[in-house]
mmCIF file of C-alpha atoms in Angstrom:
data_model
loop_
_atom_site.group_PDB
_atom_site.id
_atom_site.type_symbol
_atom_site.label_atom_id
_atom_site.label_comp_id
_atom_site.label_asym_id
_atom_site.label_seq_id
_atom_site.Cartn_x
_atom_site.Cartn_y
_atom_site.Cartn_z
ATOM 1 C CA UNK P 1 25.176 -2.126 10.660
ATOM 2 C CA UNK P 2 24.882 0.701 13.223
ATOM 3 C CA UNK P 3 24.036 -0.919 16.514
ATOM 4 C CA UNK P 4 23.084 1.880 18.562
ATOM 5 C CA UNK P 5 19.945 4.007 19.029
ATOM 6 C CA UNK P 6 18.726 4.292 15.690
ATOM 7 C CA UNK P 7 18.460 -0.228 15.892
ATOM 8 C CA UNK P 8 16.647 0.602 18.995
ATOM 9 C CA UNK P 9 14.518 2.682 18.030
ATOM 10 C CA UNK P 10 13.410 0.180 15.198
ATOM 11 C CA UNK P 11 13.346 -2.721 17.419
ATOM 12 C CA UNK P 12 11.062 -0.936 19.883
ATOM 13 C CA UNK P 13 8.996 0.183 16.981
ATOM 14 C CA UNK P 14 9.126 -3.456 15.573
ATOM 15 C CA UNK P 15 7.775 -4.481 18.455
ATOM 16 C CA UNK P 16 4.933 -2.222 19.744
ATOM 17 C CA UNK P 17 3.398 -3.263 15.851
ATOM 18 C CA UNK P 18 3.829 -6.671 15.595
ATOM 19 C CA UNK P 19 1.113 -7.480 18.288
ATOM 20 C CA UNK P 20 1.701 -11.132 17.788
ATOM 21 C CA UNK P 21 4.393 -13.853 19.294
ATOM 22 C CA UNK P 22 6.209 -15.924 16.834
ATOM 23 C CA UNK P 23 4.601 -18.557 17.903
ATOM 24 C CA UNK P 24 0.639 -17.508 16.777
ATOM 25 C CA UNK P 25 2.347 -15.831 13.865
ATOM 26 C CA UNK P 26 3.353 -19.361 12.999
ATOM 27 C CA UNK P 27 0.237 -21.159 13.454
ATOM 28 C CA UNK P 28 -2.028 -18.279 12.069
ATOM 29 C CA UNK P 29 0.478 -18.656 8.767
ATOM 30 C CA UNK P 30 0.284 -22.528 8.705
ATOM 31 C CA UNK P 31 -3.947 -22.363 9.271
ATOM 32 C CA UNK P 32 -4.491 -19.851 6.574
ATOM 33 C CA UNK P 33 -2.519 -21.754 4.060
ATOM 34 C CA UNK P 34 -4.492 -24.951 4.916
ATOM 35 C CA UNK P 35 -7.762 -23.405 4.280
ATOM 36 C CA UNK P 36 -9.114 -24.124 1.037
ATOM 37 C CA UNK P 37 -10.243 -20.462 0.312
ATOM 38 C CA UNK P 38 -7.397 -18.217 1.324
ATOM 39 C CA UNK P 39 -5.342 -16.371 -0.828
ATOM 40 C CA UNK P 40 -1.904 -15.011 -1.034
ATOM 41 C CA UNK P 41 -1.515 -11.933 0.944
ATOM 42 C CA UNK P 42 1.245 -9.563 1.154
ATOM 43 C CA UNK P 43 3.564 -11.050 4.234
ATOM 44 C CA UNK P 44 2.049 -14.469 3.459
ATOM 45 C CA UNK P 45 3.672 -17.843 2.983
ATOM 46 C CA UNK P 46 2.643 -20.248 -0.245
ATOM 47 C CA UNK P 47 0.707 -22.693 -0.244
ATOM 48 C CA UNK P 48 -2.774 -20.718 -0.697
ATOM 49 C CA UNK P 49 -4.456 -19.965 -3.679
ATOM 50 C CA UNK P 50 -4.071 -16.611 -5.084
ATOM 51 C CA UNK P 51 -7.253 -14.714 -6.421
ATOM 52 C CA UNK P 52 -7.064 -14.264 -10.266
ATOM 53 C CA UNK P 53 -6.178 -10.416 -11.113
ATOM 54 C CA UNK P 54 -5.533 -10.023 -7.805
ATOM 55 C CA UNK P 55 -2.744 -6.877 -7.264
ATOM 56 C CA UNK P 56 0.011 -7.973 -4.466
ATOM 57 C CA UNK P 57 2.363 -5.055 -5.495
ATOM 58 C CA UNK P 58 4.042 -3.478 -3.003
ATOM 59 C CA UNK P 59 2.578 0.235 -4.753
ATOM 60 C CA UNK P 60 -1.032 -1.665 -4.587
ATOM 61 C CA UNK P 61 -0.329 -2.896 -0.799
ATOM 62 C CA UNK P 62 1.157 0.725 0.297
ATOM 63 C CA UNK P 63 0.721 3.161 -2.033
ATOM 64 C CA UNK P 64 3.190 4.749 -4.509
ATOM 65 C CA UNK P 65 4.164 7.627 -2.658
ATOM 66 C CA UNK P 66 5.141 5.081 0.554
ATOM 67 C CA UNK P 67 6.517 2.658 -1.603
ATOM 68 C CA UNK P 68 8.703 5.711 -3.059
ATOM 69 C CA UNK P 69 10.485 5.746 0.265
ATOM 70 C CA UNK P 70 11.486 2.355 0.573
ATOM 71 C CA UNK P 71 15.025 0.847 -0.274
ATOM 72 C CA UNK P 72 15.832 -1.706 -2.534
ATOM 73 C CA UNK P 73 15.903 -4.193 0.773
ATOM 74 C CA UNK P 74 12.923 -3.732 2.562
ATOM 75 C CA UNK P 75 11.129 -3.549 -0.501
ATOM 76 C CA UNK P 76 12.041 -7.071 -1.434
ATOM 77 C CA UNK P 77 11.529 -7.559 1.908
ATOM 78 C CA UNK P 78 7.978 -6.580 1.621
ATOM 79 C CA UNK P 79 7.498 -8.294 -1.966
ATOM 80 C CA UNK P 80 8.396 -11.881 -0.409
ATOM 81 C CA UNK P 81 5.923 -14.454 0.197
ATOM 82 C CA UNK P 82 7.702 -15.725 3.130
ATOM 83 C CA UNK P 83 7.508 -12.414 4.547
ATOM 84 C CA UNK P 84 4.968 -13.753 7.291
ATOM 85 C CA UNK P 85 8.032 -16.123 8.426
ATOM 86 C CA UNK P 86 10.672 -14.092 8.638
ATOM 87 C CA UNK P 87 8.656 -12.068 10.720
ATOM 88 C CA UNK P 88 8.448 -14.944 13.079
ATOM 89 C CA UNK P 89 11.805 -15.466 12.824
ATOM 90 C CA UNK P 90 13.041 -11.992 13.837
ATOM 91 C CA UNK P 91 10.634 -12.218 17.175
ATOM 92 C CA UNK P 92 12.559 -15.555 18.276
ATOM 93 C CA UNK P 93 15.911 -13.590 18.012
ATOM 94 C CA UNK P 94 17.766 -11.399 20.327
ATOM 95 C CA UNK P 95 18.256 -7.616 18.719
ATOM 96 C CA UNK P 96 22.177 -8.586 18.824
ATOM 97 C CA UNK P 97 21.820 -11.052 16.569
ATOM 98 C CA UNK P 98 19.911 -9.186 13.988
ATOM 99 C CA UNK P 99 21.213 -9.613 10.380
ATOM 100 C CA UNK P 100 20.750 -6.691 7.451
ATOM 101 C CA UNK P 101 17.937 -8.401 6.164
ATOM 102 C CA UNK P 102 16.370 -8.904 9.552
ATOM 103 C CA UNK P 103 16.238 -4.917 9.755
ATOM 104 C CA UNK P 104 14.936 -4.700 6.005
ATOM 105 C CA UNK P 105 11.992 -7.231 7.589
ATOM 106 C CA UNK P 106 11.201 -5.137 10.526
ATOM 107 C CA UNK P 107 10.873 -1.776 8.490
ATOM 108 C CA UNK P 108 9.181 -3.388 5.490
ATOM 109 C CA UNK P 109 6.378 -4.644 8.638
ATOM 110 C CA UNK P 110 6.228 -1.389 10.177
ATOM 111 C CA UNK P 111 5.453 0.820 6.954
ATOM 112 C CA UNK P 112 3.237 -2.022 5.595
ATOM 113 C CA UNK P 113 0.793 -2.152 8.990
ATOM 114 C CA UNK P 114 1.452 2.071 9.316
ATOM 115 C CA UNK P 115 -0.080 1.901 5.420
ATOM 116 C CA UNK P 116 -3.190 0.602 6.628
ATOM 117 C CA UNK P 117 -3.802 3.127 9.109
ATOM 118 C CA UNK P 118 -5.204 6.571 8.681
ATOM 119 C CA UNK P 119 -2.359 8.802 9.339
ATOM 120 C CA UNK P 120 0.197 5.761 10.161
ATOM 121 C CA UNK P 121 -1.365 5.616 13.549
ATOM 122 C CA UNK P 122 -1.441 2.176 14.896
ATOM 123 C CA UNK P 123 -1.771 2.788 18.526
ATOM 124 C CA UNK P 124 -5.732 3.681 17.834
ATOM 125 C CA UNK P 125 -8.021 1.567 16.150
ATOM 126 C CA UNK P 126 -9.266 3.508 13.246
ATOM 127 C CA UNK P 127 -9.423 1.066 10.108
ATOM 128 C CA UNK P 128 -12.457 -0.970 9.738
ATOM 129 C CA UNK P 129 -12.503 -4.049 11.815
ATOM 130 C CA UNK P 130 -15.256 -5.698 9.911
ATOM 131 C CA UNK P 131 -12.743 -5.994 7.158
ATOM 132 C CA UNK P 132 -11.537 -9.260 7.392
ATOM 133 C CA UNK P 133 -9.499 -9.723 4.345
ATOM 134 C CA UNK P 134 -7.684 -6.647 5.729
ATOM 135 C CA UNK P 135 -7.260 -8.047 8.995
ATOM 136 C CA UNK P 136 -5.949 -11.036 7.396
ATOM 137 C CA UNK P 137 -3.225 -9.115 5.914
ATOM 138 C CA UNK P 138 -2.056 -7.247 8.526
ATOM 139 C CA UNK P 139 -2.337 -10.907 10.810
ATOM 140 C CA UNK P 140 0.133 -12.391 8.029
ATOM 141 C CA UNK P 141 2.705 -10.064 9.167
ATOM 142 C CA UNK P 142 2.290 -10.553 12.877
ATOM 143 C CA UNK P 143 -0.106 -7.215 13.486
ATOM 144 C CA UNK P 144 -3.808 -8.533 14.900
ATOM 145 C CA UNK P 145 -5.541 -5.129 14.959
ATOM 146 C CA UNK P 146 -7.851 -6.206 17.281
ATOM 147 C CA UNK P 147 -4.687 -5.908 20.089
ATOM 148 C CA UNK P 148 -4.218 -2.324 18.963
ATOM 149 C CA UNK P 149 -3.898 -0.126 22.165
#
């Protein structure tokens, strides 16, 4: 893997997204799987109950023409229920020890949270705040839009 500016470029963007430490990632993961009414979100771990019908595709959780851009990798990336934890686990590591699939992770998590903005702009709150189920999603993947900018 290229370890010059284009990694940190994507680390810097990793990181001005995901608003949350590894840490509350971690415990927002392991208290939404607990509760006897969540559901499976993209970015989420197991352990919740899923809502019957409910679409988790990646062209349902981006759009097709965003999910047309992605690469094999951070697609799966993006399709994996532990996507919420390896999120965690790329904010406890150092950028030098960043694996391929650790970059797949941090792209995945910046086009899904850019996907719920208007215009891919997250440094300005415009999506509905009210929308918890929304903010839920973007929380599984370490982005609490209430810490936007």
């Amino acid at each position: 893997m290229d370890r010059g500016q284009e990694l940190d470029a994507l680390w810097e963007e990793f990181h001005g997204v995901v608003t949350m430490t590894s840490r509350e990632l971690q415990e927002f993961l392991r208290a939404d799987a607990s509760s006897e009414d969540g559901e499976v979100l993209p970015g989420m771990t197991a352990g919740s109950a899923s809502q019957p019908g409910a679409d988790t595709s990646v062209e349902a959780t981006m759009g097709s023409m965003a999910a047309d851009d992605m690469g094999d990798g951070e697609r799966a990336a993006l399709e994996s229920e532990g996507l919420g934890e390896a999120v965690a686990q790329v904010l406890a590591k150092r950028k030098v020890d960043l694996t391929e699939h650790d970059v797949d992770v941090m792209r995945a998590v910046i086009d899904r949270v850019r996907a719920a903005y208007p215009e891919g702009d997250v440094t300005h709150n415009t999506i509905d705040l009210r929308d918890d189920a929304l903010r839920r999603s973007l929380m599984a993947v370490g982005h609490d839009p209430l810490r936007v900018h």
